[in-house]
mmCIF file of C-alpha atoms and ligand atoms in Angstrom:
data_model
loop_
_atom_site.group_PDB
_atom_site.id
_atom_site.type_symbol
_atom_site.label_atom_id
_atom_site.label_comp_id
_atom_site.label_asym_id
_atom_site.label_seq_id
_atom_site.Cartn_x
_atom_site.Cartn_y
_atom_site.Cartn_z
ATOM 1 C CA UNK A 1 -38.312 -7.391 -4.334
ATOM 2 C CA UNK A 2 -40.848 -4.727 -3.875
ATOM 3 C CA UNK A 3 -40.053 -1.146 -2.707
ATOM 4 C CA UNK A 4 -41.988 -1.886 0.630
ATOM 5 C CA UNK A 5 -40.148 -4.997 1.510
ATOM 6 C CA UNK A 6 -36.814 -3.417 0.697
ATOM 7 C CA UNK A 7 -37.840 -0.598 3.171
ATOM 8 C CA UNK A 8 -38.839 -3.063 5.893
ATOM 9 C CA UNK A 9 -35.541 -4.944 5.475
ATOM 10 C CA UNK A 10 -33.803 -1.757 5.423
ATOM 11 C CA UNK A 11 -35.336 -0.910 8.801
ATOM 12 C CA UNK A 12 -34.258 -4.242 10.267
ATOM 13 C CA UNK A 13 -30.692 -3.073 10.283
ATOM 14 C CA UNK A 14 -31.363 -0.540 12.803
ATOM 15 C CA UNK A 15 -31.602 -0.932 16.534
ATOM 16 C CA UNK A 16 -32.872 2.290 17.814
ATOM 17 C CA UNK A 17 -34.719 4.341 15.109
ATOM 18 C CA UNK A 18 -38.279 3.947 15.105
ATOM 19 C CA UNK A 19 -39.695 2.028 12.275
ATOM 20 C CA UNK A 20 -42.050 4.818 11.240
ATOM 21 C CA UNK A 21 -39.046 6.947 10.259
ATOM 22 C CA UNK A 22 -38.267 4.624 7.320
ATOM 23 C CA UNK A 23 -40.137 5.513 3.958
ATOM 24 C CA UNK A 24 -39.247 5.549 0.402
ATOM 25 C CA UNK A 25 -38.447 9.130 1.005
ATOM 26 C CA UNK A 26 -36.355 8.711 4.076
ATOM 27 C CA UNK A 27 -32.906 10.504 3.701
ATOM 28 C CA UNK A 28 -31.061 7.578 5.648
ATOM 29 C CA UNK A 29 -27.699 9.031 6.012
ATOM 30 C CA UNK A 30 -29.331 11.733 8.127
ATOM 31 C CA UNK A 31 -30.499 9.393 10.495
ATOM 32 C CA UNK A 32 -28.682 9.785 14.018
ATOM 33 C CA UNK A 33 -28.049 5.918 14.055
ATOM 34 C CA UNK A 34 -26.362 5.982 10.545
ATOM 35 C CA UNK A 35 -22.839 4.432 10.978
ATOM 36 C CA UNK A 36 -20.320 2.589 8.962
ATOM 37 C CA UNK A 37 -21.615 -0.768 10.455
ATOM 38 C CA UNK A 38 -25.270 0.213 9.329
ATOM 39 C CA UNK A 39 -23.675 0.933 5.852
ATOM 40 C CA UNK A 40 -21.905 -2.606 5.624
ATOM 41 C CA UNK A 41 -25.469 -4.159 6.962
ATOM 42 C CA UNK A 42 -27.150 -2.458 4.246
ATOM 43 C CA UNK A 43 -24.670 -3.767 1.524
ATOM 44 C CA UNK A 44 -24.682 -7.252 2.942
ATOM 45 C CA UNK A 45 -28.702 -7.146 3.144
ATOM 46 C CA UNK A 46 -28.893 -6.117 -0.379
ATOM 47 C CA UNK A 47 -26.463 -8.948 -1.302
ATOM 48 C CA UNK A 48 -28.534 -11.698 0.824
ATOM 49 C CA UNK A 49 -31.918 -10.555 -0.167
ATOM 50 C CA UNK A 50 -31.553 -9.202 -3.656
ATOM 51 C CA UNK A 51 -28.436 -11.063 -4.779
ATOM 52 C CA UNK A 52 -27.227 -7.558 -5.922
ATOM 53 C CA UNK A 53 -23.885 -6.286 -5.320
ATOM 54 C CA UNK A 54 -23.599 -2.562 -4.250
ATOM 55 C CA UNK A 55 -20.711 -0.607 -2.995
ATOM 56 C CA UNK A 56 -19.850 2.294 -0.654
ATOM 57 C CA UNK A 57 -19.613 4.651 -3.618
ATOM 58 C CA UNK A 58 -23.372 3.550 -4.347
ATOM 59 C CA UNK A 59 -24.578 4.320 -0.739
ATOM 60 C CA UNK A 60 -22.760 7.782 -1.261
ATOM 61 C CA UNK A 61 -24.599 8.640 -4.424
ATOM 62 C CA UNK A 62 -28.091 8.019 -3.146
ATOM 63 C CA UNK A 63 -29.848 9.986 -0.700
ATOM 64 C CA UNK A 64 -33.297 8.302 -0.063
ATOM 65 C CA UNK A 65 -34.160 4.717 0.536
ATOM 66 C CA UNK A 66 -35.968 4.582 -2.773
ATOM 67 C CA UNK A 67 -32.594 5.897 -4.688
ATOM 68 C CA UNK A 68 -30.626 3.009 -3.234
ATOM 69 C CA UNK A 69 -33.556 0.586 -4.029
ATOM 70 C CA UNK A 70 -33.515 1.772 -7.590
ATOM 71 C CA UNK A 71 -29.670 1.556 -7.813
ATOM 72 C CA UNK A 72 -29.592 -1.756 -6.356
ATOM 73 C CA UNK A 73 -32.209 -2.896 -8.923
ATOM 74 C CA UNK A 74 -30.236 -1.501 -11.805
ATOM 75 C CA UNK A 75 -27.184 -3.762 -10.982
ATOM 76 C CA UNK B 1 30.217 -9.691 -2.033
ATOM 77 C CA UNK B 2 30.352 -7.712 1.039
ATOM 78 C CA UNK B 3 28.984 -8.853 4.350
ATOM 79 C CA UNK B 4 25.284 -9.266 4.247
ATOM 80 C CA UNK B 5 23.358 -11.527 6.706
ATOM 81 C CA UNK B 6 20.092 -10.706 4.959
ATOM 82 C CA UNK B 7 21.133 -11.952 1.795
ATOM 83 C CA UNK B 8 18.868 -14.655 -0.327
ATOM 84 C CA UNK B 9 21.523 -15.680 -2.556
ATOM 85 C CA UNK B 10 21.488 -19.555 -3.543
ATOM 86 C CA UNK B 11 17.798 -19.731 -1.774
ATOM 87 C CA UNK B 12 14.528 -20.713 -3.863
ATOM 88 C CA UNK B 13 11.524 -18.929 -2.429
ATOM 89 C CA UNK B 14 7.838 -19.535 -3.088
ATOM 90 C CA UNK B 15 5.654 -16.657 -2.964
ATOM 91 C CA UNK B 16 1.869 -16.974 -3.136
ATOM 92 C CA UNK B 17 -0.482 -14.016 -3.922
ATOM 93 C CA UNK B 18 2.536 -12.566 -6.266
ATOM 94 C CA UNK B 19 0.240 -11.086 -8.919
ATOM 95 C CA UNK B 20 -0.626 -8.144 -6.497
ATOM 96 C CA UNK B 21 0.256 -5.886 -3.447
ATOM 97 C CA UNK B 22 2.523 -7.469 -0.835
ATOM 98 C CA UNK B 23 3.026 -10.651 -2.598
ATOM 99 C CA UNK B 24 4.044 -8.874 -5.686
ATOM 100 C CA UNK B 25 6.468 -6.682 -3.864
ATOM 101 C CA UNK B 26 7.894 -9.565 -1.654
ATOM 102 C CA UNK B 27 8.558 -11.474 -5.025
ATOM 103 C CA UNK B 28 10.407 -8.484 -6.521
ATOM 104 C CA UNK B 29 12.393 -7.454 -3.451
ATOM 105 C CA UNK B 30 13.280 -11.191 -2.617
ATOM 106 C CA UNK B 31 14.616 -11.495 -6.449
ATOM 107 C CA UNK B 32 16.673 -8.366 -5.752
ATOM 108 C CA UNK B 33 18.093 -9.839 -2.529
ATOM 109 C CA UNK B 34 19.422 -12.890 -4.810
ATOM 110 C CA UNK B 35 16.721 -15.334 -4.505
ATOM 111 C CA UNK B 36 15.428 -17.447 -7.307
ATOM 112 C CA UNK B 37 11.562 -16.956 -6.750
ATOM 113 C CA UNK B 38 8.653 -19.143 -7.825
ATOM 114 C CA UNK B 39 5.529 -16.937 -8.007
ATOM 115 C CA UNK B 40 1.988 -18.028 -7.869
ATOM 116 C CA UNK B 41 -1.424 -16.367 -8.263
ATOM 117 C CA UNK B 42 -4.701 -16.814 -9.876
ATOM 118 C CA UNK B 43 -4.541 -13.741 -12.523
ATOM 119 C CA UNK B 44 -2.108 -14.870 -15.258
ATOM 120 C CA UNK B 45 -1.728 -11.326 -16.882
ATOM 121 C CA UNK B 46 -0.945 -9.642 -13.388
ATOM 122 C CA UNK B 47 1.419 -12.703 -12.649
ATOM 123 C CA UNK B 48 3.417 -11.944 -15.726
ATOM 124 C CA UNK B 49 3.773 -8.447 -14.839
ATOM 125 C CA UNK B 50 5.317 -9.359 -11.497
ATOM 126 C CA UNK B 51 7.509 -11.777 -13.407
ATOM 127 C CA UNK B 52 8.946 -9.111 -15.774
ATOM 128 C CA UNK B 53 9.854 -7.074 -12.769
ATOM 129 C CA UNK B 54 11.934 -9.715 -11.169
ATOM 130 C CA UNK B 55 15.735 -9.458 -11.213
ATOM 131 C CA UNK B 56 17.889 -11.848 -12.923
ATOM 132 C CA UNK B 57 16.661 -14.994 -14.565
ATOM 133 C CA UNK B 58 15.525 -18.448 -13.738
ATOM 134 C CA UNK B 59 12.530 -17.659 -12.051
ATOM 135 C CA UNK B 60 9.241 -19.586 -12.235
ATOM 136 C CA UNK B 61 5.571 -18.776 -12.241
ATOM 137 C CA UNK B 62 2.607 -21.288 -11.651
ATOM 138 C CA UNK B 63 -0.979 -19.920 -12.137
ATOM 139 C CA UNK B 64 -3.162 -21.593 -9.819
ATOM 140 C CA UNK B 65 -6.290 -20.937 -7.711
ATOM 141 C CA UNK B 66 -5.677 -21.677 -4.052
ATOM 142 C CA UNK B 67 -9.464 -21.486 -3.471
ATOM 143 C CA UNK B 68 -9.646 -24.872 -5.013
ATOM 144 C CA UNK B 69 -8.117 -28.182 -3.642
ATOM 145 C CA UNK B 70 -6.681 -29.221 -7.048
ATOM 146 C CA UNK B 71 -5.133 -25.766 -7.394
ATOM 147 C CA UNK B 72 -3.299 -26.318 -4.338
ATOM 148 C CA UNK B 73 -2.065 -29.779 -5.579
ATOM 149 C CA UNK B 74 -1.240 -28.318 -8.968
ATOM 150 C CA UNK B 75 0.989 -25.913 -7.314
ATOM 151 C CA UNK B 76 2.917 -28.080 -4.940
ATOM 152 C CA UNK B 77 3.120 -30.853 -7.640
ATOM 153 C CA UNK B 78 5.076 -28.216 -9.919
ATOM 154 C CA UNK B 79 7.392 -27.001 -7.143
ATOM 155 C CA UNK B 80 11.018 -27.539 -6.947
ATOM 156 C CA UNK B 81 12.782 -27.876 -3.659
ATOM 157 C CA UNK B 82 12.403 -24.656 -1.717
ATOM 158 C CA UNK B 83 14.266 -22.948 1.120
ATOM 159 C CA UNK B 84 11.329 -20.761 2.085
ATOM 160 C CA UNK B 85 7.671 -19.763 1.483
ATOM 161 C CA UNK B 86 5.879 -16.546 2.025
ATOM 162 C CA UNK B 87 2.023 -17.177 2.116
ATOM 163 C CA UNK B 88 0.805 -13.575 0.704
ATOM 164 C CA UNK B 89 -2.448 -14.869 -0.998
ATOM 165 C CA UNK B 90 -5.358 -13.503 0.962
ATOM 166 C CA UNK B 91 -8.836 -11.928 0.811
ATOM 167 C CA UNK B 92 -10.659 -9.650 3.009
ATOM 168 C CA UNK B 93 -14.373 -9.748 3.957
ATOM 169 C CA UNK B 94 -16.622 -6.961 5.408
ATOM 170 C CA UNK B 95 -19.716 -8.465 6.675
ATOM 171 C CA UNK B 96 -21.493 -7.566 9.894
ATOM 172 C CA UNK B 97 -21.598 -10.740 11.960
ATOM 173 C CA UNK B 98 -25.297 -11.418 11.463
ATOM 174 C CA UNK B 99 -24.596 -12.025 7.654
ATOM 175 C CA UNK B 100 -21.418 -14.263 8.224
ATOM 176 C CA UNK B 101 -22.825 -17.470 7.059
ATOM 177 C CA UNK B 102 -20.927 -20.577 7.362
ATOM 178 C CA UNK B 103 -20.652 -20.481 3.406
ATOM 179 C CA UNK B 104 -19.096 -16.816 3.747
ATOM 180 C CA UNK B 105 -16.621 -18.310 6.528
ATOM 181 C CA UNK B 106 -15.690 -21.159 4.302
ATOM 182 C CA UNK B 107 -14.857 -18.888 1.267
ATOM 183 C CA UNK B 108 -12.422 -16.666 3.322
ATOM 184 C CA UNK B 109 -10.940 -19.502 5.407
ATOM 185 C CA UNK B 110 -10.231 -21.640 2.308
ATOM 186 C CA UNK B 111 -7.832 -18.905 0.734
ATOM 187 C CA UNK B 112 -6.794 -17.466 3.979
ATOM 188 C CA UNK B 113 -6.251 -20.334 6.292
ATOM 189 C CA UNK B 114 -6.666 -23.576 4.656
ATOM 190 C CA UNK B 115 -4.655 -22.793 1.521
ATOM 191 C CA UNK B 116 -1.460 -21.872 3.360
ATOM 192 C CA UNK B 117 -1.947 -24.774 5.630
ATOM 193 C CA UNK B 118 -2.129 -27.329 2.792
ATOM 194 C CA UNK B 119 0.669 -25.811 0.687
ATOM 195 C CA UNK B 120 2.774 -26.152 3.696
ATOM 196 C CA UNK B 121 1.663 -29.728 4.792
ATOM 197 C CA UNK B 122 1.889 -30.973 1.181
ATOM 198 C CA UNK B 123 5.214 -29.530 0.580
ATOM 199 C CA UNK B 124 6.661 -30.880 3.763
ATOM 200 C CA UNK B 125 5.198 -34.469 2.993
ATOM 201 C CA UNK B 126 6.768 -34.385 -0.488
ATOM 202 C CA UNK B 127 9.948 -33.328 1.200
ATOM 203 C CA UNK B 128 10.111 -30.024 -0.945
ATOM 204 C CA UNK B 129 10.975 -27.846 1.819
ATOM 205 C CA UNK B 130 14.760 -28.002 2.507
ATOM 206 C CA UNK B 131 16.482 -28.166 5.968
ATOM 207 C CA UNK B 132 16.627 -24.864 7.650
ATOM 208 C CA UNK B 133 14.053 -23.303 5.500
ATOM 209 C CA UNK B 134 11.689 -20.668 6.643
ATOM 210 C CA UNK B 135 7.781 -20.407 6.378
ATOM 211 C CA UNK B 136 6.236 -16.939 6.530
ATOM 212 C CA UNK B 137 2.606 -16.080 6.867
ATOM 213 C CA UNK B 138 1.359 -12.735 6.062
ATOM 214 C CA UNK B 139 -1.116 -12.355 8.992
ATOM 215 C CA UNK B 140 -2.645 -9.083 10.107
ATOM 216 C CA UNK B 141 -2.946 -6.887 13.105
ATOM 217 C CA UNK B 142 -6.676 -7.785 12.706
ATOM 218 C CA UNK B 143 -7.646 -10.891 14.733
ATOM 219 C CA UNK B 144 -4.313 -10.963 16.417
ATOM 220 C CA UNK B 145 -3.873 -7.464 18.097
ATOM 221 C CA UNK B 146 -6.917 -5.528 17.268
ATOM 222 C CA UNK B 147 -10.199 -5.721 15.275
ATOM 223 C CA UNK B 148 -12.646 -3.368 13.301
ATOM 224 C CA UNK B 149 -16.419 -3.613 12.793
ATOM 225 C CA UNK B 150 -17.799 -6.243 10.342
ATOM 226 C CA UNK B 151 -14.257 -8.152 10.150
ATOM 227 C CA UNK B 152 -15.290 -11.163 12.334
ATOM 228 C CA UNK B 153 -14.481 -13.623 9.394
ATOM 229 C CA UNK B 154 -11.279 -11.972 8.509
ATOM 230 C CA UNK B 155 -10.221 -11.751 12.005
ATOM 231 C CA UNK B 156 -10.940 -15.356 12.748
ATOM 232 C CA UNK B 157 -9.048 -16.447 9.649
ATOM 233 C CA UNK B 158 -5.892 -14.446 10.874
ATOM 234 C CA UNK B 159 -6.446 -15.517 14.441
ATOM 235 C CA UNK B 160 -6.505 -19.119 13.520
ATOM 236 C CA UNK B 161 -3.123 -18.634 11.468
ATOM 237 C CA UNK B 162 -1.711 -17.304 14.829
ATOM 238 C CA UNK B 163 -2.524 -20.470 16.518
ATOM 239 C CA UNK B 164 -1.182 -22.452 13.700
ATOM 240 C CA UNK B 165 2.206 -20.775 13.521
ATOM 241 C CA UNK B 166 2.732 -21.743 17.242
ATOM 242 C CA UNK B 167 1.875 -25.293 16.732
ATOM 243 C CA UNK B 168 3.822 -25.745 13.466
ATOM 244 C CA UNK B 169 6.802 -23.683 14.732
ATOM 245 C CA UNK B 170 7.110 -26.522 17.501
ATOM 246 C CA UNK B 171 6.393 -29.356 15.189
ATOM 247 C CA UNK B 172 9.038 -28.388 12.517
ATOM 248 C CA UNK B 173 11.827 -27.241 14.811
ATOM 249 C CA UNK B 174 13.272 -30.741 14.527
ATOM 250 C CA UNK B 175 13.424 -30.353 10.783
ATOM 251 C CA UNK B 176 15.365 -27.025 11.379
ATOM 252 C CA UNK B 177 12.274 -25.370 9.540
ATOM 253 C CA UNK B 178 11.261 -21.826 11.042
ATOM 254 C CA UNK B 179 7.819 -20.625 11.202
ATOM 255 C CA UNK B 180 6.958 -17.053 11.767
ATOM 256 C CA UNK B 181 4.144 -14.241 10.653
ATOM 257 C CA UNK B 182 4.345 -10.693 9.608
ATOM 258 C CA UNK B 183 1.411 -8.952 11.007
ATOM 259 C CA UNK B 184 0.803 -5.660 9.050
ATOM 260 C CA UNK B 185 -1.504 -2.584 9.648
ATOM 261 C CA UNK B 186 -3.083 -0.894 6.669
ATOM 262 C CA UNK B 187 -0.879 -1.451 3.576
ATOM 263 C CA UNK B 188 -1.659 0.528 0.336
ATOM 264 C CA UNK B 189 -2.651 -2.349 -2.015
ATOM 265 C CA UNK B 190 -5.778 -3.520 -3.832
ATOM 266 C CA UNK B 191 -7.152 -5.134 -0.968
ATOM 267 C CA UNK B 192 -8.934 -2.114 -0.430
ATOM 268 C CA UNK B 193 -10.307 -1.317 -3.946
ATOM 269 C CA UNK B 194 -13.362 -3.408 -3.239
ATOM 270 C CA UNK B 195 -15.164 -0.010 -2.645
ATOM 271 C CA UNK B 196 -16.702 -0.750 0.584
ATOM 272 C CA UNK B 197 -14.319 1.600 2.509
ATOM 273 C CA UNK B 198 -14.377 5.101 0.867
ATOM 274 C CA UNK B 199 -11.280 7.281 0.238
ATOM 275 C CA UNK B 200 -12.429 9.820 2.901
ATOM 276 C CA UNK B 201 -12.625 6.947 5.518
ATOM 277 C CA UNK B 202 -9.086 5.845 4.447
ATOM 278 C CA UNK B 203 -7.897 9.463 4.843
ATOM 279 C CA UNK B 204 -9.238 10.086 8.288
ATOM 280 C CA UNK B 205 -7.966 6.584 9.416
ATOM 281 C CA UNK B 206 -4.446 7.536 8.340
ATOM 282 C CA UNK B 207 -4.404 9.918 11.138
ATOM 283 C CA UNK B 208 -4.583 7.127 13.725
ATOM 284 C CA UNK B 209 -1.181 5.963 12.450
ATOM 285 C CA UNK B 210 1.584 7.655 14.637
ATOM 286 C CA UNK B 211 3.934 7.371 11.688
ATOM 287 C CA UNK B 212 1.450 9.298 9.774
ATOM 288 C CA UNK B 213 1.303 7.151 6.706
ATOM 289 C CA UNK B 214 -0.026 3.605 5.711
ATOM 290 C CA UNK B 215 2.433 0.731 4.787
ATOM 291 C CA UNK B 216 4.126 0.319 1.445
ATOM 292 C CA UNK B 217 4.015 -3.188 0.196
ATOM 293 C CA UNK B 218 7.924 -3.228 0.324
ATOM 294 C CA UNK B 219 7.701 -2.354 4.135
ATOM 295 C CA UNK B 220 6.154 -5.911 4.446
ATOM 296 C CA UNK B 221 8.444 -7.500 2.017
ATOM 297 C CA UNK B 222 11.520 -6.265 3.818
ATOM 298 C CA UNK B 223 10.102 -7.937 7.048
ATOM 299 C CA UNK B 224 9.632 -11.185 5.049
ATOM 300 C CA UNK B 225 13.208 -11.032 3.724
ATOM 301 C CA UNK B 226 14.523 -10.789 7.312
ATOM 302 C CA UNK B 227 12.453 -13.975 8.277
ATOM 303 C CA UNK B 228 13.550 -15.787 5.153
ATOM 304 C CA UNK B 229 17.275 -14.943 5.709
ATOM 305 C CA UNK B 230 19.794 -16.483 7.942
ATOM 306 C CA UNK B 231 19.672 -13.177 10.061
ATOM 307 C CA UNK B 232 16.649 -14.633 11.735
ATOM 308 C CA UNK B 233 18.189 -18.239 12.226
ATOM 309 C CA UNK B 234 17.003 -18.111 15.972
ATOM 310 C CA UNK B 235 13.602 -16.665 15.389
ATOM 311 C CA UNK B 236 10.642 -19.149 15.311
ATOM 312 C CA UNK B 237 6.880 -18.919 16.185
ATOM 313 C CA UNK B 238 7.125 -15.178 16.333
ATOM 314 C CA UNK B 239 4.771 -12.367 15.198
ATOM 315 C CA UNK B 240 6.527 -9.461 13.542
ATOM 316 C CA UNK B 241 4.179 -6.398 14.169
ATOM 317 C CA UNK B 242 4.665 -3.853 11.375
ATOM 318 C CA UNK B 243 2.015 -1.068 11.727
ATOM 319 C CA UNK B 244 3.584 2.218 12.040
ATOM 320 C CA UNK B 245 2.536 2.384 15.485
ATOM 321 C CA UNK B 246 -1.140 1.927 15.213
ATOM 322 C CA UNK B 247 -1.574 -0.458 17.995
ATOM 323 C CA UNK B 248 0.320 1.475 20.502
ATOM 324 C CA UNK B 249 -2.690 3.853 21.098
HETATM 325 N N1 NAP C 301 -3.266 -4.485 2.470
HETATM 326 C C1 NAP C 301 -3.412 -4.431 3.777
HETATM 327 O O1 NAP C 301 -3.799 -3.479 4.302
HETATM 328 C C2 NAP C 301 -3.128 -5.787 4.749
HETATM 329 C C3 NAP C 301 -3.159 -5.562 5.931
HETATM 330 C C4 NAP C 301 -2.855 -6.686 6.632
HETATM 331 C C5 NAP C 301 -2.781 -7.854 6.025
HETATM 332 N N2 NAP C 301 -2.875 -8.026 4.811
HETATM 333 C C6 NAP C 301 -2.576 -9.529 4.430
HETATM 334 O O2 NAP C 301 -1.641 -9.435 3.154
HETATM 335 C C7 NAP C 301 -1.703 -10.470 2.248
HETATM 336 C C8 NAP C 301 -1.801 -9.676 0.866
HETATM 337 O O3 NAP C 301 -2.608 -8.743 0.863
HETATM 338 P P1 NAP C 301 -2.598 -7.684 -0.448
HETATM 339 O O4 NAP C 301 -3.007 -6.267 0.214
HETATM 340 O O5 NAP C 301 -1.332 -7.498 -1.077
HETATM 341 O O6 NAP C 301 -3.910 -8.036 -1.371
HETATM 342 P P2 NAP C 301 -4.144 -7.650 -2.894
HETATM 343 O O7 NAP C 301 -3.156 -6.691 -3.548
HETATM 344 O O8 NAP C 301 -5.496 -7.813 -2.904
HETATM 345 O O9 NAP C 301 -3.252 -9.324 -3.353
HETATM 346 C C9 NAP C 301 -3.850 -10.508 -2.935
HETATM 347 C C10 NAP C 301 -3.339 -11.394 -3.576
HETATM 348 O O10 NAP C 301 -3.879 -12.821 -3.281
HETATM 349 C C11 NAP C 301 -4.132 -13.711 -4.435
HETATM 350 N N3 NAP C 301 -5.359 -14.586 -4.152
HETATM 351 C C12 NAP C 301 -6.565 -14.088 -3.642
HETATM 352 N N4 NAP C 301 -7.432 -15.138 -3.825
HETATM 353 C C13 NAP C 301 -6.793 -16.220 -4.258
HETATM 354 C C14 NAP C 301 -7.097 -17.405 -4.611
HETATM 355 N N5 NAP C 301 -8.212 -17.858 -4.638
HETATM 356 N N6 NAP C 301 -5.990 -18.186 -5.372
HETATM 357 C C15 NAP C 301 -4.854 -17.713 -5.555
HETATM 358 N N7 NAP C 301 -4.389 -16.515 -5.260
HETATM 359 C C16 NAP C 301 -5.500 -15.740 -4.506
HETATM 360 C C17 NAP C 301 -4.328 -12.631 -5.503
HETATM 361 O O11 NAP C 301 -4.255 -13.279 -6.695
HETATM 362 P P3 NAP C 301 -5.030 -12.902 -7.948
HETATM 363 O O12 NAP C 301 -5.021 -11.494 -8.120
HETATM 364 O O13 NAP C 301 -4.264 -13.650 -8.997
HETATM 365 O O14 NAP C 301 -6.262 -13.445 -7.920
HETATM 366 C C18 NAP C 301 -3.357 -11.697 -5.225
HETATM 367 O O15 NAP C 301 -2.137 -11.927 -5.891
HETATM 368 C C19 NAP C 301 -3.206 -10.887 2.444
HETATM 369 O O16 NAP C 301 -3.170 -12.124 3.241
HETATM 370 C C20 NAP C 301 -3.886 -9.831 3.368
HETATM 371 O O17 NAP C 301 -4.803 -10.440 4.516
HETATM 372 C C21 NAP C 301 -3.078 -6.950 4.080
#
């Protein structure tokens, strides 16, 4: 999966946040819509789309969408 | 021995999920109450560790994967006649509903629901459950009393057990077999080591428990002992809520 596809799939897990706000540099945990449910959705999305297992700790350890993408790829 | 309606002396008890957490504590506590226990789990090393902590001798351990049909058959075929079973084997799932595919449902339902169903059914069919025995399901508050985000599969598996218990309790009453559940709130076990729930979240959540702590595996084991013993002779079809007051709020 390419970074751009990842960003799109990442954005799809949100309901309210405008799509333009999702870029490689987006600090996703600062988005007002960020919650434990979106976190679980991201974990499930990475499992479904990339067949990679990331954890809550991986989410905590990444700040931008690209950070998380790289972390997921390294699994 | 002095008067003790909770004793398990002379009883043989099967405990599934005995390699960890609630199942391990249940096996150990049952042995302390005088039972002969048959313990089962997938992980041999952890099961042996439980075995070493059992009090007195003549216990038995059977390694089996209850997610597989032949694992269940393997277990039941090795069972002696028993006076009770505590179904502790179980797994969780933290998937938002849109990711909860049939495949994901099946993998949880197989262990949390179909395994205890089949172990109970096959043991009864093979006449391995003695008269006046007791079947205990470790259910949950989730799916029966409350829910939390991303737990639709887990809740469905525990809710299904709840319906099953009512049906079974009635069907087995004529055999003198009692069927009940224990429904715990959060208990400190490996179940939460999957890394999805952070330590910080768990610390915050603890404040929602009026008794200001999470459950210990022994808190649940002691409830199972009550339901296995003659102290609960007139209890069947019941859900024993053990949650430090969580669902009061
Ligand atoms: N902890 C809680 O907060 C809590 C709250 C409410 C209800 N419960 C319920 O309590 C029960 C026990 O949970 P726990 O907290 O003690 O969890 P745990 O420490 O993770 O132990 C789970 C046990 O289930 C066994 N198991 C899992 N999959 C299996 C399989 N396919 N075949 C055979 N055995 C399998 C494990 O065996 P191996 O390790 O050998 O694989 C282990 O012994 C579960 O039904 C759970 O839903 C727990």
